[in-house]
C-alpha cells in the first residue's frame, strides 16, 4: 500500500511537471502575440549567426533573425495546427463512432471500413500526399494531420460506447422512449468523455510531432512565419559552426511533447485508472 | 531481469565493436584514380539534345558528347569535331571540315552523315530539343564529302559556331540516338558506364579516344540536392568536390580546412526579382521603379547568396566585355520608393504575392526582399512552391506577381524580346535591337547593341536585377585541371587530374545490384498459406479478412490515383525545362499518354500494378518497378535494422521496467522511455550527425555506397539512420511492453504459478512473458508500418537513395506515376502486415476462432 501511495505521488509530480511545461509553452505563445525580444521578422544583418548572448538569448540565425523570438512565435504555429487538427479529428470522428455504436449494421460497417482505409496510409505519407497536392501551408497541415485523427476518434468512440449500450440505465432510457440520438448524447457521450480527453492529449502530442515533421520537410507553415520544424531544416547545413540553431528548436519540440505526454499520462491515471494502455 | 538487460547491453556493445572494426577497414571504399564529384541535381535523362535540363550537360557535355565546336573555359569558341570552317560573304553558308578518325563509343566512325542526322533531328517536327527555335533558322544541312558538311541558313546567324558548341548541338549517331537518354553514346573522352538512379552516374576513361586521353580512370557523379547533405558529404570525404557548391554559408569553415580549396569563377547566373509586367499595378513603370528603389541588393546578396554575388543593374553578367554598370540608376532609397508609389496612386501601398522556387537563394533572399518591400508599405505574402509548380504556374501560365529566380543560360538577354515570356514585357525598340544582334557578327557592332539592350532594360525597370552569382567550386586540394568559370553549364573534366593517387584498372563489368520485386510477394503469399494452414481458423474469418484487405487496397488505390490526378503542375513542361518550345511539350504529353481519359489511365495503372508493371517513370523514362526495386533495397533494410534495434531494446526494457516497477532502476527506465517518446526522430538524426559524423567522424554524414561495395559498407551507412529511427520507437515499445506485462502480472494464473512454488523468474518467462506479448504483437505490426513511414523523413536527413528520397524527388519533379506507385507499395505493405498480424492472432489466441471476431 505504501508503494502504491508513492506511485501516486510520483505520478502527481510527473503530471505537475507536464502541466507546468504545457502552461509555459501556452503562455509563451500568448506572450508572443504582444511581445517578443526582437521583431520576429526583423532581419539584423550584423547579427547573422550570432551565438547566444545577452542581446540574442538563444542566438540569431543565418539571416540575423532572433532565435528566441522565432521559437516563441513558432510555439503559436505548433499549438494552432495541433489544436485544429485534433479538433477536426474529434468533431468528425466522435459523431461517426457514436453513430456506428448506436445503429450498428451498415453505418457501423461503413465507418469501420473508412477507418481501415485511412489507417492503411502511414500517417506522414498521407500528410505528405495532401500537402504535396494542395500545396504547403498551415491550413493544409491541419487537414493532413486532422484526417488521420478521424478514424482514431471514430474507433475509440465506437469501442468505448458499445459496452455502455448494454448497461442497465441505457436500456431503461431506451425503454422509456428516448431515441438513440438522445441516448448517445445524454448517456453515452458523458460516459466516454474522459477517455476521449485522454486520447485527445495523446493525439495532441502526436500532432505537434507531425506538424514539426511536415514543416521540417517544407510542407508546413510557410516562411517568413517561423515554425520549429523549419528552423531545424534550415539549421542543418550550419550545425558544425552554429549548433544552437539546431539545438534550441529541437529542444522546444521535445519539451512540449514531453509535457503533453506527462499530462496525458497523469490524466489517464486520474480519469481512467484501469483502462487504456495504448500509446497510439 | 537485470541479467537480461545486461546481456542485451553486452550484445549491443559487441555488435557496435564489430561494426566499428569492419568500417575502419572499409573507410577507403572508393578506389584511387577515380574522383567523386557532387552535383546538386540529378538529370532527368542523359541526352543533352532532348531537353533543357542543365543537369544533363553538367555530366555529359565535353565528357561524353562532343559538338562540331566547343566552348572553352573563358567563353571563347574553338574547333572540336570540326577542324575548321568557312563562312560565305553573305553569312548564310557555313562549311565545316570534320576531323578524321573520330569514333563513337560503340566503335562506329564519325562522318558527315552523322552531322546531317544530328542537326536534322534537332530541328525536325517533333524534336524536343530545347533550342529548336535556333536550329530552325537552318535551311539545310548536307554532307558534301564524307568529312565536310555545308550548313545553309535562312537568315544570317553570327553566333552559329557558338550555338554549335552548346550541349544541344552535340553530334550523335543514328544507331544510338534513340537510347542516348539512358545509355549515352558519344565521341568524348569518357564512356558512360552506369546510372544508379537517385544516386550516381559513373563514367570511365575511353581508351580509344581520338584526341589526348584523359588522366582520370573514372568519374563518379553523385547527386546531392540538399545543401546540408552536400556539406556533410564533403566533410565525410564522400566526395572530392562540388563544381557548384550549394551551401555557401559554410564556405568559411571549408576555407579553414586544409583538405579543400575554394575556386571562385564567373558564372552566367543572373539572380532577379522578376516582375509580372503585364499585371496591374506592375504595368505602371513608376511602381516597377519604386520596387527597384525599395530593394537593398547587397542585403539580399548577403542573405540569399551569403555575400557571394555582385550587384547588377541589368540582365547581364559583369565579367562580359560588353557589360555596363547600371547599378547607380536605382540606388536603395525607401523614401524615393514611397514617393513613386504615392505618385502612382498607392500612398498606402498594396498587397502582392512573392512566389519562391526551392533553391536556397530564392527562399532565403525572398525573406529579405519581403521585409524590404514591407518597409515601403507593400504587403507581401510569400508562397513557396516546387520547381514543377513554378514552371507550370509562373513560367507557363504567368500566374504570379513577383518571383525570385536565377537565369543561368549564357548571354540570354534576348529572352526580353520573346513574345509571351513570363515577364510579359513588351518593347518594340528592344525587340529590334535583339533582331539586329542576332544577325550581326561584327564584334564592335555587337558590343554597341548589347550595351543598348542593357540600358533599355534598366530604363524600363523591367525587373529588379539583383546579382550576378559567381560559380563557387570546392575541390579536394590534390585535384587540378578543373574549370573555374562557367561559360556554359557544364563540368568539363577532360583535363582533370589527381596527383598522388594510384590508378585503378577500369572494370567495365559492374554487376547491376538489382533484384526483382516478385520474390517479396512470394514470401508474403507463402507466409499467408502457412499461417492459414496452421491456424485452423474458421474459413469465414480468413475469407472475411482477405476480402476486407482487398477492398481496402482498392479504395486506397482509387484515393491515391485521384489525389495525384488533381495535383497541379504539368509533368511534360517540367521535363522539357525552362525555355522549351510549346509544340515539343505537347508532343511529349502525347508520348507519355497524358492526353488519355482519367478512367483509361486508372485502369491502365491499376491493371499494370496487379501484373507487376507499374508503368514508365515520366522523369527517368525507365520502368517504375525498376526504380522501386533499386530503392527498396535501401528502405527495407533500413526499416528492418531499425525494427530489430527497437525490438531488441524495447522488449527487454519494458519487461525490466515492469519487473523493477518498485525499484529506482524501474522508474529510470520509465523516465528514459518517456524522454524517448518525445524526441522527434529527425532532430535525433541531426544530433547524431553532429556528434558521430561532424565531430567524431566515425560515420559518414550521409549517402549510401551501394550493397555491391560490400555488406558492411552498406550496413555502416544505414546504422546512424537506423538508430535515429529506432530510439523513439524503442521507447514506445518499452511503454507498451511494460504496461502489458503489468496487466498480465495482475492475472490470477500468475498468483497461482507463484503459489505452486515457481520462482519469480520462472513465472516471468513461462507465464507472464508469453501472455504479455499478445497485445505487443499488434504494436509490432503497426510499428513496422510506422518505421516505413519514418524512413521517408530520415532518408532525407541522411541522403540515402531509398523510397523516401524518391517520393520527394518525384513530387518535386511531378513524376506522378512514381509517387502513386510508392504510396501504393507502402499502403500494400501496411495492409499486408495488418493481415499477417490478424492471422498470427488466429494462431496465438485460440479464443478468436469461435466468434471469428476480434476486439
PDB file of C-alpha atoms in Angstrom, chain B residues 159-288:
ATOM      1  CA  UNK B 159      26.822  33.244 -83.384  1.00  0.00           C
ATOM      2  CA  UNK B 160      26.308  29.933 -85.196  1.00  0.00           C
ATOM      3  CA  UNK B 161      29.706  28.488 -84.173  1.00  0.00           C
ATOM      4  CA  UNK B 162      28.851  29.338 -80.543  1.00  0.00           C
ATOM      5  CA  UNK B 163      25.434  27.694 -80.749  1.00  0.00           C
ATOM      6  CA  UNK B 164      27.036  24.599 -82.284  1.00  0.00           C
ATOM      7  CA  UNK B 165      29.256  24.416 -79.222  1.00  0.00           C
ATOM      8  CA  UNK B 166      26.285  24.097 -76.867  1.00  0.00           C
ATOM      9  CA  UNK B 167      25.187  20.781 -75.460  1.00  0.00           C
ATOM     10  CA  UNK B 168      22.015  20.920 -77.516  1.00  0.00           C
ATOM     11  CA  UNK B 169      24.096  20.625 -80.703  1.00  0.00           C
ATOM     12  CA  UNK B 170      26.347  17.663 -79.899  1.00  0.00           C
ATOM     13  CA  UNK B 171      26.806  15.101 -82.649  1.00  0.00           C
ATOM     14  CA  UNK B 172      25.056  11.789 -82.123  1.00  0.00           C
ATOM     15  CA  UNK B 173      24.938   8.638 -84.243  1.00  0.00           C
ATOM     16  CA  UNK B 174      21.697   7.426 -85.857  1.00  0.00           C
ATOM     17  CA  UNK B 175      22.243   3.932 -84.388  1.00  0.00           C
ATOM     18  CA  UNK B 176      22.326   5.128 -80.785  1.00  0.00           C
ATOM     19  CA  UNK B 177      20.326   8.378 -80.814  1.00  0.00           C
ATOM     20  CA  UNK B 178      17.140   6.769 -79.531  1.00  0.00           C
ATOM     21  CA  UNK B 179      18.777   5.247 -76.475  1.00  0.00           C
ATOM     22  CA  UNK B 180      21.070   8.127 -75.548  1.00  0.00           C
ATOM     23  CA  UNK B 181      18.622   9.110 -72.829  1.00  0.00           C
ATOM     24  CA  UNK B 182      19.611   6.100 -70.751  1.00  0.00           C
ATOM     25  CA  UNK B 183      22.770   4.851 -72.451  1.00  0.00           C
ATOM     26  CA  UNK B 184      24.600   7.807 -73.958  1.00  0.00           C
ATOM     27  CA  UNK B 185      26.990   7.001 -76.810  1.00  0.00           C
ATOM     28  CA  UNK B 186      29.137   9.941 -77.898  1.00  0.00           C
ATOM     29  CA  UNK B 187      32.625  10.608 -79.190  1.00  0.00           C
ATOM     30  CA  UNK B 188      34.043  12.062 -75.973  1.00  0.00           C
ATOM     31  CA  UNK B 189      36.981  11.040 -73.774  1.00  0.00           C
ATOM     32  CA  UNK B 190      34.805   9.289 -71.179  1.00  0.00           C
ATOM     33  CA  UNK B 191      32.494   6.316 -71.609  1.00  0.00           C
ATOM     34  CA  UNK B 192      29.164   6.101 -69.881  1.00  0.00           C
ATOM     35  CA  UNK B 193      29.299   3.175 -67.507  1.00  0.00           C
ATOM     36  CA  UNK B 194      26.294   3.101 -65.261  1.00  0.00           C
ATOM     37  CA  UNK B 195      23.496   5.222 -63.799  1.00  0.00           C
ATOM     38  CA  UNK B 196      22.187   4.429 -60.338  1.00  0.00           C
ATOM     39  CA  UNK B 197      19.058   6.486 -60.180  1.00  0.00           C
ATOM     40  CA  UNK B 198      18.837   8.846 -57.271  1.00  0.00           C
ATOM     41  CA  UNK B 199      22.478   8.208 -56.515  1.00  0.00           C
ATOM     42  CA  UNK B 200      25.136   8.471 -59.200  1.00  0.00           C
ATOM     43  CA  UNK B 201      26.353   8.351 -62.789  1.00  0.00           C
ATOM     44  CA  UNK B 202      29.670   6.632 -63.438  1.00  0.00           C
ATOM     45  CA  UNK B 203      31.952   7.487 -66.365  1.00  0.00           C
ATOM     46  CA  UNK B 204      35.183   5.680 -67.229  1.00  0.00           C
ATOM     47  CA  UNK B 205      38.092   6.588 -69.479  1.00  0.00           C
ATOM     48  CA  UNK B 206      37.663   5.987 -73.217  1.00  0.00           C
ATOM     49  CA  UNK B 207      40.830   4.091 -74.159  1.00  0.00           C
ATOM     50  CA  UNK B 208      40.094   4.596 -77.866  1.00  0.00           C
ATOM     51  CA  UNK B 209      39.608   8.359 -77.682  1.00  0.00           C
ATOM     52  CA  UNK B 210      40.625  10.181 -80.843  1.00  0.00           C
ATOM     53  CA  UNK B 211      42.366  13.032 -79.010  1.00  0.00           C
ATOM     54  CA  UNK B 212      44.544  13.238 -75.896  1.00  0.00           C
ATOM     55  CA  UNK B 213      43.380  10.604 -73.474  1.00  0.00           C
ATOM     56  CA  UNK B 214      42.214  11.957 -70.097  1.00  0.00           C
ATOM     57  CA  UNK B 215      44.246  11.263 -66.980  1.00  0.00           C
ATOM     58  CA  UNK B 216      41.432  10.057 -64.731  1.00  0.00           C
ATOM     59  CA  UNK B 217      40.334   6.466 -64.828  1.00  0.00           C
ATOM     60  CA  UNK B 218      36.870   7.099 -63.554  1.00  0.00           C
ATOM     61  CA  UNK B 219      34.460   9.865 -62.562  1.00  0.00           C
ATOM     62  CA  UNK B 220      31.556   9.235 -60.233  1.00  0.00           C
ATOM     63  CA  UNK B 221      28.963  11.976 -60.316  1.00  0.00           C
ATOM     64  CA  UNK B 222      26.968  11.829 -57.074  1.00  0.00           C
ATOM     65  CA  UNK B 223      23.609  13.593 -56.783  1.00  0.00           C
ATOM     66  CA  UNK B 224      23.330  15.622 -53.611  1.00  0.00           C
ATOM     67  CA  UNK B 225      20.428  18.067 -53.797  1.00  0.00           C
ATOM     68  CA  UNK B 226      20.406  19.190 -50.203  1.00  0.00           C
ATOM     69  CA  UNK B 227      22.919  21.841 -49.036  1.00  0.00           C
ATOM     70  CA  UNK B 228      23.162  20.113 -45.673  1.00  0.00           C
ATOM     71  CA  UNK B 229      23.973  16.772 -47.194  1.00  0.00           C
ATOM     72  CA  UNK B 230      26.438  18.465 -49.548  1.00  0.00           C
ATOM     73  CA  UNK B 231      28.400  19.865 -46.658  1.00  0.00           C
ATOM     74  CA  UNK B 232      28.168  16.584 -44.805  1.00  0.00           C
ATOM     75  CA  UNK B 233      29.317  14.575 -47.815  1.00  0.00           C
ATOM     76  CA  UNK B 234      32.315  16.861 -48.258  1.00  0.00           C
ATOM     77  CA  UNK B 235      33.263  16.694 -44.597  1.00  0.00           C
ATOM     78  CA  UNK B 236      32.803  12.962 -44.528  1.00  0.00           C
ATOM     79  CA  UNK B 237      35.028  12.531 -47.579  1.00  0.00           C
ATOM     80  CA  UNK B 238      32.254  11.004 -49.656  1.00  0.00           C
ATOM     81  CA  UNK B 239      33.008  13.439 -52.480  1.00  0.00           C
ATOM     82  CA  UNK B 240      36.159  15.081 -53.793  1.00  0.00           C
ATOM     83  CA  UNK B 241      34.397  18.267 -54.664  1.00  0.00           C
ATOM     84  CA  UNK B 242      31.453  20.204 -55.971  1.00  0.00           C
ATOM     85  CA  UNK B 243      31.779  22.192 -59.222  1.00  0.00           C
ATOM     86  CA  UNK B 244      28.868  24.276 -57.919  1.00  0.00           C
ATOM     87  CA  UNK B 245      28.897  24.233 -54.170  1.00  0.00           C
ATOM     88  CA  UNK B 246      25.332  24.727 -52.922  1.00  0.00           C
ATOM     89  CA  UNK B 247      25.915  25.666 -49.271  1.00  0.00           C
ATOM     90  CA  UNK B 248      27.761  28.981 -49.380  1.00  0.00           C
ATOM     91  CA  UNK B 249      27.070  29.517 -45.689  1.00  0.00           C
ATOM     92  CA  UNK B 250      29.810  27.162 -44.616  1.00  0.00           C
ATOM     93  CA  UNK B 251      32.487  28.232 -47.069  1.00  0.00           C
ATOM     94  CA  UNK B 252      34.237  29.958 -44.183  1.00  0.00           C
ATOM     95  CA  UNK B 253      34.589  26.639 -42.454  1.00  0.00           C
ATOM     96  CA  UNK B 254      35.788  24.884 -45.601  1.00  0.00           C
ATOM     97  CA  UNK B 255      38.378  27.586 -46.098  1.00  0.00           C
ATOM     98  CA  UNK B 256      39.936  26.695 -42.746  1.00  0.00           C
ATOM     99  CA  UNK B 257      40.048  23.022 -43.633  1.00  0.00           C
ATOM    100  CA  UNK B 258      43.319  22.321 -45.401  1.00  0.00           C
ATOM    101  CA  UNK B 259      41.880  19.334 -47.245  1.00  0.00           C
ATOM    102  CA  UNK B 260      39.963  21.639 -49.586  1.00  0.00           C
ATOM    103  CA  UNK B 261      40.378  24.586 -51.880  1.00  0.00           C
ATOM    104  CA  UNK B 262      37.673  27.005 -52.941  1.00  0.00           C
ATOM    105  CA  UNK B 263      37.738  28.016 -56.589  1.00  0.00           C
ATOM    106  CA  UNK B 264      35.613  31.025 -57.467  1.00  0.00           C
ATOM    107  CA  UNK B 265      34.985  31.930 -61.080  1.00  0.00           C
ATOM    108  CA  UNK B 266      32.480  33.849 -63.110  1.00  0.00           C
ATOM    109  CA  UNK B 267      29.053  32.374 -63.572  1.00  0.00           C
ATOM    110  CA  UNK B 268      26.326  33.142 -66.057  1.00  0.00           C
ATOM    111  CA  UNK B 269      23.578  33.239 -63.474  1.00  0.00           C
ATOM    112  CA  UNK B 270      21.642  36.460 -63.025  1.00  0.00           C
ATOM    113  CA  UNK B 271      19.502  36.434 -59.911  1.00  0.00           C
ATOM    114  CA  UNK B 272      16.475  38.644 -60.452  1.00  0.00           C
ATOM    115  CA  UNK B 273      13.291  39.658 -58.719  1.00  0.00           C
ATOM    116  CA  UNK B 274      11.043  39.072 -61.719  1.00  0.00           C
ATOM    117  CA  UNK B 275       8.010  41.323 -62.054  1.00  0.00           C
ATOM    118  CA  UNK B 276       4.843  40.429 -63.925  1.00  0.00           C
ATOM    119  CA  UNK B 277       4.895  43.489 -66.212  1.00  0.00           C
ATOM    120  CA  UNK B 278       1.544  42.578 -67.708  1.00  0.00           C
ATOM    121  CA  UNK B 279      -0.379  42.639 -64.447  1.00  0.00           C
ATOM    122  CA  UNK B 280      -1.573  45.808 -62.684  1.00  0.00           C
ATOM    123  CA  UNK B 281      -0.144  47.592 -60.796  1.00  0.00           C
ATOM    124  CA  UNK B 282       3.161  46.400 -62.281  1.00  0.00           C
ATOM    125  CA  UNK B 283       2.268  47.678 -65.758  1.00  0.00           C
ATOM    126  CA  UNK B 284       2.980  51.117 -64.277  1.00  0.00           C
ATOM    127  CA  UNK B 285       6.673  51.925 -64.691  1.00  0.00           C
ATOM    128  CA  UNK B 286       6.599  54.080 -61.530  1.00  0.00           C
ATOM    129  CA  UNK B 287       5.628  51.024 -59.498  1.00  0.00           C
ATOM    130  CA  UNK B 288       8.443  48.980 -61.031  1.00  0.00           C
TER     131      UNK B 288
END
